[in-house]
Amino acid sequence: MAFQNQTMKANTSFVLILFFAVQYTASTNVFHFVIEETSFDRLCQSKKILTVNGQFPGPTIYALAGETLSLDVENRGKDNVTMFWRVGRHVKSDQVEWLVEAGAAVRKNITISEDDEGTLWWHAMNIWQRATVHGAFIVHPEPDDHVDIPIILGEWWKKDVKEVFVDYIDSGSDVKSNAYTINGQPGDFYPCSKNGTFRIVVDTGKKYLLRIVNAAIHKKLYLGIASHNLTVIAMDGSPIIEPLSTPFVELTRQHSIDCIFEANQQPNYYYYMVASTNISEAYDTNKITTAIIEYQGSYKPSLPPLLPLLPNLSPNYDKSSSRDYLYVILTFVILGLFFCTTFIMWPQSVLQEKEAKQSKEVVNGVEHAMEEAVNLQEQNNTELSNDELYRMGMIPTTKANKS
Ligand SMILES: *[C@@H]1O[C@H](CO)[C@@H](O)[C@H](O)[C@H]1NC(C)=O
Ligand SMILES: *[C@@H]1O[C@H](CO)[C@@H](O)[C@H](O)[C@H]1NC(C)=O
Ligand SMILES: *[C@@H]1O[C@H](CO)[C@@H](O)[C@H](O)[C@H]1NC(C)=O
Ligand SMILES: *[C@@H]1O[C@H](CO)[C@@H](O)[C@H](O)[C@H]1NC(C)=O
Ligand SMILES: *[C@@H]1O[C@H](CO)[C@@H](O)[C@H](O)[C@H]1NC(C)=O
């Protein structure tokens, strides 16, 4: 309740109010999740995706450290869904998964540990369900006055996501998405997308806390805001002792970063927030996903800036900031090692699902192989060809059977 009041008070933007309003359940710590198919219009097409409460990305869960939440999940979809809650940074004890069978409901309590703080996330376990069934899990140490803005980075496929992955099994075709998204929106430079571009309306001099989660299936993503530095204060639910300032942050898959930006620039423009897979392409409007930081009051819609103000992500931009950047990477390496234990948990659950159904077995195996492949891909920072996947035994039985 405290958060609800605070959010309502602090929000200066109608858009923000809209974005948050649906995410709080009235006055209790019970969260109702309904998994169901919902129709969305993106990239000039309409299609149904699996969602929680009809939202893409799904609702944000807010909790206080030490609080017990009651999570109530109803599955109105056609498939079983295993929900995965990354509720704390203690990798093993704080990751909970539940099978919610099609047509059934599960209600369970989760207790957040006392020393948790920052942004985590929840998602469906299965890779194509996870593409759209995910959301932020934000733990506050105590009630505070920050204006939280969840920024969920995701992907959009024009095709049915499940089909994409089935096709991948059948033909080895690409699973590449048609657009990356910021809070479900590809942004101004994609067709039929301008109306929906996510906007943050800010007041000059105020600070805003971005709760960024990379929920994209495949890629690490870079995020920055034109002319505004980001001060990173936490990663993966762990506060950073010495916050660092950087023009952009790098988020590997499944990771989260909390950072603050101050609305301290000339208010007579709007500024783009850019998400990109490649720093060198952050100026290429054919390739970037955008949201808008709009200064309250002074911006006149009839006079849009001629050119977007993109974050200066060019590697030559500022050598001093690349030190910070290196530090971010190093921290990630350390966090990466820490989270390696996570991956050990995955095969087990995949195995459980295998037992559930013969036909799903193949799919799950490939799914797991894909996870592995993507992990390897990230480690090596290279694309893997199907031949390489074969050679590594990543897609052995299925592909062999089909071809
Ligand atoms: C869902 O899971 C249950 C229990 O594991 C299994 O019996 C059932 O066949 C599954 N249903 C579907 C649609 O996969
Ligand atoms: C969850 O917690 C509430 C109160 O804290 C309790 O009444 C309820 O029985 C608990 N539910 C489960 C499934 O443990
Ligand atoms: C965008 O919004 C305008 C005004 O509300 C509307 O006329 C137009 O059809 C919308 N475009 C799309 C692609 O939804
Ligand atoms: C961002 O930080 C760099 C150095 O870290 C500094 O030179 C620059 O002025 C800062 N930019 C803004 C807009 O604060
Ligand atoms: C990033 O973009 C640059 C410029 O377009 C390109 O030369 C480079 O190969 C790209 N890197 C990756 C990893 O795609």
XYZ file of C-alpha atoms and ligand atoms in Angstrom:
473
model
C 0.000 0.000 0.000
C 2.813 2.342 0.880
C 4.263 1.800 -2.549
C 1.013 2.375 -4.245
C 0.508 5.750 -2.582
C 4.042 6.729 -3.176
C 3.929 5.779 -6.799
C 0.723 7.628 -7.406
C 2.094 10.742 -5.754
C 5.434 10.668 -7.423
C 4.302 9.953 -10.926
C 4.262 13.014 -13.056
C 3.319 11.150 -16.129
C 0.022 9.773 -17.202
C 1.815 7.079 -19.092
C 3.688 6.042 -16.018
C 0.536 5.944 -13.954
C -1.049 3.740 -16.568
C 1.993 1.518 -16.616
C 2.032 1.054 -12.882
C -1.615 1.111 -11.968
C -2.359 -2.371 -13.199
C 0.616 -3.797 -11.442
C -0.454 -3.360 -7.886
C -3.053 -5.545 -6.318
C -5.206 -3.355 -4.147
C -3.986 -3.336 -0.568
C -2.561 -6.756 0.058
C 0.481 -8.745 -0.812
C -1.447 -11.262 -2.875
C -0.538 -11.257 -6.539
C -2.953 -12.808 -8.999
C -1.417 -14.027 -12.209
C -3.593 -15.310 -15.005
C -1.684 -16.956 -17.824
C -3.684 -16.535 -21.008
C -3.395 -15.796 -24.690
C -3.872 -12.158 -25.575
C -3.945 -10.409 -28.916
C -1.338 -7.732 -29.609
C -0.683 -5.440 -32.583
C 2.976 -4.992 -33.358
C 4.921 -4.294 -36.552
C 1.679 -3.826 -38.537
C 0.323 -7.238 -37.630
C -1.930 -8.671 -35.009
C -1.219 -11.907 -33.224
C -1.879 -13.780 -30.024
C 0.834 -14.308 -27.479
C 0.917 -16.014 -24.121
C 0.797 -13.367 -21.396
C 0.290 -12.880 -17.701
C -2.780 -10.743 -17.023
C -2.901 -9.754 -20.681
C 0.311 -7.752 -20.379
C 3.543 -7.837 -22.337
C 5.840 -7.604 -20.488
C 4.023 -9.072 -17.520
C 3.168 -7.291 -14.273
C 5.895 -6.076 -11.955
C 5.961 -7.599 -8.497
C 7.002 -5.180 -5.766
C 8.084 -6.514 -2.406
C 9.860 -5.447 0.729
C 12.866 -7.380 1.967
C 11.654 -10.006 4.443
C 8.071 -9.815 3.226
C 5.930 -12.877 2.510
C 4.027 -12.705 -0.743
C 1.169 -14.876 -1.787
C 1.362 -15.707 -5.465
C -1.748 -17.007 -7.107
C -1.199 -18.358 -10.621
C -3.991 -19.566 -12.848
C -3.193 -21.130 -16.208
C -5.929 -20.561 -18.797
C -3.587 -21.484 -21.636
C -3.404 -24.695 -23.644
C 0.004 -25.776 -22.393
C 1.484 -26.466 -19.000
C 3.652 -23.624 -17.819
C 6.493 -23.898 -15.349
C 6.893 -20.563 -13.621
C 10.300 -19.601 -12.362
C 10.755 -16.987 -9.645
C 14.158 -15.456 -9.203
C 13.221 -13.965 -5.887
C 16.630 -13.442 -4.393
C 20.265 -13.256 -5.156
C 21.103 -16.363 -3.162
C 21.129 -18.426 -6.246
C 20.096 -21.816 -4.980
C 17.653 -21.127 -2.188
C 15.914 -18.187 -3.805
C 14.947 -19.660 -7.119
C 11.650 -21.369 -7.043
C 9.855 -23.127 -9.852
C 6.304 -24.393 -10.024
C 4.457 -26.359 -12.641
C 1.083 -24.790 -13.331
C -0.864 -27.282 -15.397
C -3.114 -26.113 -18.202
C -6.513 -25.301 -16.731
C -5.260 -25.423 -13.149
C -4.225 -22.894 -10.513
C -1.434 -22.860 -7.965
C -1.212 -20.659 -4.911
C 1.955 -20.485 -2.872
C 3.762 -18.172 -0.516
C 7.227 -16.842 -1.111
C 9.280 -15.166 1.602
C 11.816 -12.644 0.396
C 15.060 -12.761 2.330
C 15.934 -9.839 4.584
C 19.057 -8.831 2.747
C 17.611 -8.733 -0.747
C 17.444 -5.509 -2.603
C 17.121 -4.515 -6.214
C 15.685 -5.937 -9.381
C 15.184 -9.594 -10.142
C 12.654 -11.189 -12.400
C 10.188 -13.978 -12.893
C 9.519 -15.892 -16.098
C 8.204 -19.039 -17.663
C 10.820 -21.746 -17.794
C 10.115 -22.950 -21.286
C 12.032 -20.887 -23.785
C 9.149 -19.893 -26.097
C 6.795 -19.219 -23.239
C 9.486 -17.161 -21.577
C 9.701 -14.973 -24.672
C 6.451 -13.308 -23.595
C 5.747 -14.554 -20.058
C 8.130 -12.559 -17.909
C 8.292 -9.524 -15.680
C 10.300 -7.691 -13.051
C 10.514 -8.647 -9.399
C 11.560 -5.558 -7.464
C 12.659 -5.792 -3.853
C 12.951 -2.630 -1.795
C 14.970 -2.757 1.415
C 12.411 -0.417 3.025
C 9.743 1.935 1.767
C 11.559 4.661 -0.144
C 10.868 7.639 -2.355
C 12.343 6.572 -5.650
C 10.277 6.724 -8.754
C 10.812 3.225 -10.067
C 10.611 2.688 -13.780
C 10.797 -0.966 -14.805
C 12.475 -1.306 -18.204
C 12.012 -4.806 -19.556
C 13.993 -5.552 -22.691
C 12.384 -8.253 -24.790
C 11.911 -9.497 -28.325
C 9.052 -9.592 -30.796
C 8.510 -12.202 -33.473
C 5.959 -11.676 -36.209
C 5.449 -15.423 -36.305
C 4.045 -17.457 -33.480
C 6.918 -17.933 -31.055
C 6.256 -21.618 -30.583
C 6.243 -22.100 -34.357
C 9.549 -20.276 -34.583
C 11.131 -22.823 -32.307
C 9.420 -25.799 -33.902
C 10.653 -24.556 -37.292
C 14.063 -24.298 -35.819
C 13.921 -27.969 -34.922
C 12.524 -28.958 -38.310
C 14.707 -26.936 -40.602
C 17.365 -25.239 -38.542
C 15.854 -21.910 -39.598
C 16.648 -18.737 -37.776
C 15.098 -17.954 -34.418
C 16.034 -14.315 -34.783
C 13.298 -11.949 -33.692
C 11.900 -9.129 -35.819
C 12.529 -6.476 -33.184
C 13.879 -5.968 -29.731
C 11.475 -4.211 -27.428
C 11.549 -1.786 -24.505
C 8.558 -2.515 -22.305
C 6.965 -4.414 -25.164
C 7.484 -1.676 -27.761
C 9.963 -1.583 -30.652
C 9.925 2.227 -30.723
C 9.812 5.062 -33.249
C 11.934 3.520 -35.991
C 9.835 0.416 -36.590
C 6.758 0.386 -38.812
C 3.380 0.931 -37.089
C 5.168 1.389 -33.789
C 5.418 5.127 -33.197
C 2.114 5.393 -31.376
C 3.134 2.854 -28.818
C 6.720 3.960 -28.103
C 7.328 3.795 -24.379
C 7.612 7.296 -22.900
C 8.976 8.509 -19.628
C 7.926 12.039 -18.808
C 10.448 13.658 -16.481
C 10.750 16.845 -14.435
C 13.952 18.848 -14.679
C 16.256 18.194 -11.731
C 14.599 14.971 -10.607
C 16.228 11.560 -10.439
C 14.695 8.390 -11.824
C 15.530 4.812 -11.005
C 15.494 2.475 -13.976
C 14.950 -1.189 -13.124
C 16.300 -2.825 -16.261
C 15.909 -6.520 -17.032
C 17.224 -8.185 -20.165
C 14.499 -10.737 -20.878
C 15.570 -11.197 -24.497
C 16.059 -14.839 -25.436
C 19.265 -14.436 -27.348
C 21.390 -11.421 -27.053
C 23.162 -9.207 -24.693
C 21.862 -5.701 -25.103
C 23.277 -2.244 -24.547
C 21.126 0.516 -23.202
C 21.770 4.219 -22.940
C 19.980 7.559 -22.909
C 21.079 10.415 -25.143
C 23.087 13.036 -23.216
C 22.353 11.418 -19.855
C 24.724 9.290 -17.852
C 23.473 6.292 -15.954
C 24.622 5.626 -12.410
C 24.611 1.897 -11.792
C 23.631 1.131 -8.201
C 22.778 -2.592 -8.308
C 23.137 -5.643 -10.473
C 21.074 -8.807 -10.295
C 19.572 -7.790 -6.986
C 22.901 -6.925 -5.374
C 23.659 -3.318 -4.515
C 27.009 -2.014 -5.745
C 29.118 -0.491 -3.030
C 30.605 2.220 -5.197
C 28.030 3.246 -7.768
C 29.537 3.940 -11.160
C 28.559 6.420 -13.816
C 28.502 5.375 -17.443
C 26.929 6.561 -20.705
C 25.511 3.084 -21.314
C 25.120 -0.270 -19.637
C 25.555 -3.754 -20.993
C 23.065 -6.420 -19.985
C 23.748 -10.036 -20.693
C 20.721 -12.271 -21.128
C 18.661 -12.819 -18.009
C 20.491 -10.186 -16.030
C 19.265 -6.998 -14.452
C 20.743 -3.625 -13.599
C 19.375 -0.829 -11.445
C 20.545 2.599 -12.452
C 19.646 6.187 -11.786
C 19.546 9.005 -14.278
C 19.041 12.638 -13.498
C 16.869 14.798 -15.733
C 19.541 17.476 -16.003
C 19.567 18.352 -19.694
C 17.972 21.101 -21.753
C 14.269 20.504 -21.385
C 13.239 21.695 -24.839
C 13.989 18.370 -26.466
C 13.087 14.815 -26.012
C 15.864 12.312 -25.769
C 15.976 8.766 -26.994
C 16.652 5.810 -24.814
C 18.249 3.255 -27.125
C 18.577 -0.492 -26.811
C 20.945 -2.096 -29.271
C 22.762 -5.367 -29.705
C 25.791 -3.621 -31.106
C 27.324 -0.465 -29.726
C 28.628 0.564 -33.137
C 25.113 0.528 -34.523
C 23.503 2.689 -31.866
C 23.125 5.493 -34.423
C 21.643 3.276 -37.079
C 17.930 3.959 -36.959
C 17.284 0.814 -38.997
C 18.559 -1.305 -36.158
C 17.736 0.278 -32.847
C 14.900 -0.030 -30.403
C 13.899 3.198 -28.720
C 11.905 4.741 -25.925
C 11.502 8.461 -25.256
C 12.575 10.556 -22.299
C 10.385 13.615 -22.501
C 10.854 16.707 -20.377
C 7.605 17.841 -18.863
C 6.163 21.123 -20.017
C 8.629 22.544 -22.448
C 8.509 20.069 -25.268
C 6.241 21.099 -28.109
C 4.966 18.221 -30.183
C 4.646 20.464 -33.250
C 8.398 21.006 -33.287
C 9.993 17.587 -33.084
C 13.778 17.596 -33.167
C 15.003 16.997 -36.700
C 17.430 14.324 -35.684
C 17.146 11.925 -32.806
C 19.597 12.492 -30.032
C 21.052 9.073 -29.608
C 23.319 8.009 -26.828
C 26.904 8.438 -27.842
C 27.835 4.800 -27.662
C 30.700 5.006 -30.122
C 33.699 3.185 -28.653
C 35.935 6.228 -29.311
C 33.614 8.597 -27.533
C 35.227 8.912 -24.161
C 38.166 6.857 -23.103
C 37.597 7.579 -19.442
C 34.128 6.118 -19.566
C 35.401 2.970 -21.178
C 37.219 2.288 -17.937
C 33.871 2.299 -16.214
C 32.601 0.148 -19.009
C 35.401 -2.312 -18.430
C 34.527 -2.329 -14.782
C 30.923 -3.140 -15.643
C 32.123 -6.035 -17.757
C 34.432 -7.300 -15.041
C 31.633 -7.145 -12.534
C 29.546 -9.146 -14.949
C 32.228 -11.748 -15.294
C 32.233 -12.162 -11.544
C 28.457 -12.204 -11.394
C 28.481 -14.586 -14.332
C 30.586 -17.067 -12.387
C 28.270 -16.623 -9.450
C 25.250 -17.363 -11.603
C 26.795 -20.355 -13.319
C 25.290 -22.456 -10.598
C 21.917 -21.370 -11.941
C 22.465 -23.194 -15.178
C 23.051 -26.410 -13.323
C 19.451 -26.290 -12.198
C 17.999 -26.045 -15.682
C 18.701 -29.471 -17.094
C 16.903 -31.080 -14.161
C 13.655 -29.321 -14.836
C 13.975 -29.958 -18.531
C 14.337 -33.609 -17.648
C 11.201 -33.487 -15.540
C 9.266 -32.080 -18.453
C 10.713 -34.775 -20.673
C 9.166 -37.399 -18.527
C 5.831 -35.673 -18.833
C 5.324 -36.257 -22.526
C 7.036 -38.194 -25.262
C 6.481 -35.622 -27.959
C 7.573 -32.815 -25.736
C 10.771 -34.679 -25.071
C 12.315 -33.764 -28.362
C 11.291 -30.173 -28.058
C 12.595 -29.837 -24.551
C 15.881 -31.429 -25.442
C 16.407 -29.013 -28.254
C 15.320 -26.193 -26.045
C 17.942 -27.124 -23.545
C 20.489 -27.520 -26.279
C 19.569 -24.068 -27.472
C 20.106 -22.646 -24.036
C 23.524 -24.249 -24.008
C 24.260 -23.030 -27.484
C 23.213 -19.521 -26.630
C 25.341 -19.618 -23.517
C 28.319 -20.762 -25.529
C 27.571 -18.194 -28.161
C 27.703 -15.524 -25.529
C 30.890 -16.804 -24.045
C 32.598 -16.835 -27.414
C 30.692 -13.799 -28.616
C 30.221 -15.456 -31.973
C 27.321 -16.853 -33.902
C 27.236 -20.618 -34.076
C 26.305 -22.273 -37.340
C 24.017 -25.281 -37.379
C 26.969 -27.402 -38.409
C 28.743 -26.327 -35.284
C 25.680 -27.087 -33.232
C 25.636 -30.579 -34.753
C 29.279 -31.102 -34.065
C 28.858 -30.124 -30.470
C 25.971 -32.530 -30.143
C 23.621 -29.666 -29.435
C 20.929 -30.791 -31.845
C 21.778 -34.418 -32.434
C 18.799 -36.773 -32.280
C 16.058 -34.464 -33.503
C 17.922 -33.209 -36.490
C 19.192 -36.627 -37.381
C 15.696 -38.084 -37.177
C 14.127 -35.341 -39.219
C 16.683 -35.250 -42.018
C 0.690 -31.194 -17.818
O 1.413 -31.820 -16.784
C 0.767 -32.966 -16.265
C 1.563 -33.453 -15.069
O 2.939 -33.440 -15.329
C 0.630 -34.027 -17.350
O -0.047 -35.152 -16.835
C -0.166 -33.422 -18.506
O -0.212 -34.333 -19.573
C 0.474 -32.129 -18.986
N -0.405 -31.514 -19.950
C 0.024 -31.005 -21.104
C -1.012 -30.332 -21.952
O 1.189 -31.082 -21.463
C 0.336 -18.091 2.983
O 0.384 -17.160 4.051
C -0.885 -16.846 4.607
C -0.734 -15.764 5.645
O 0.560 -15.309 5.783
C -1.507 -18.099 5.189
O -2.797 -17.793 5.684
C -1.638 -19.138 4.097
O -2.107 -20.342 4.639
C -0.289 -19.396 3.438
N -0.505 -20.261 2.270
C 0.258 -21.300 2.016
C -0.101 -22.077 0.785
O 1.211 -21.615 2.703
C -1.681 6.382 -34.296
O -2.533 7.291 -33.613
C -3.272 8.134 -34.475
C -4.036 9.143 -33.640
O -4.588 8.556 -32.507
C -4.193 7.254 -35.324
O -4.917 8.070 -36.213
C -3.356 6.286 -36.120
O -4.180 5.386 -36.836
C -2.473 5.471 -35.191
N -1.579 4.660 -35.989
C -1.385 3.385 -35.737
C -0.428 2.706 -36.645
O -1.937 2.791 -34.831
C 28.875 11.700 -18.278
O 30.070 11.251 -17.672
C 31.238 11.678 -18.337
C 32.444 11.083 -17.641
O 32.127 9.979 -16.888
C 31.307 13.209 -18.304
O 32.447 13.639 -19.030
C 30.064 13.778 -18.941
O 30.066 15.184 -18.820
C 28.816 13.230 -18.291
N 27.679 13.663 -19.042
C 26.584 14.160 -18.464
C 25.492 14.541 -19.382
O 26.471 14.258 -17.251
C 28.621 -4.156 -35.040
O 28.366 -3.184 -36.017
C 29.503 -2.867 -36.804
C 29.125 -1.714 -37.708
O 27.939 -1.978 -38.406
C 29.941 -4.114 -37.574
O 31.087 -3.820 -38.328
C 30.236 -5.220 -36.585
O 30.537 -6.409 -37.276
C 29.051 -5.452 -35.682
N 29.427 -6.396 -34.665
C 28.682 -7.489 -34.383
C 29.202 -8.350 -33.286
O 27.663 -7.748 -34.997
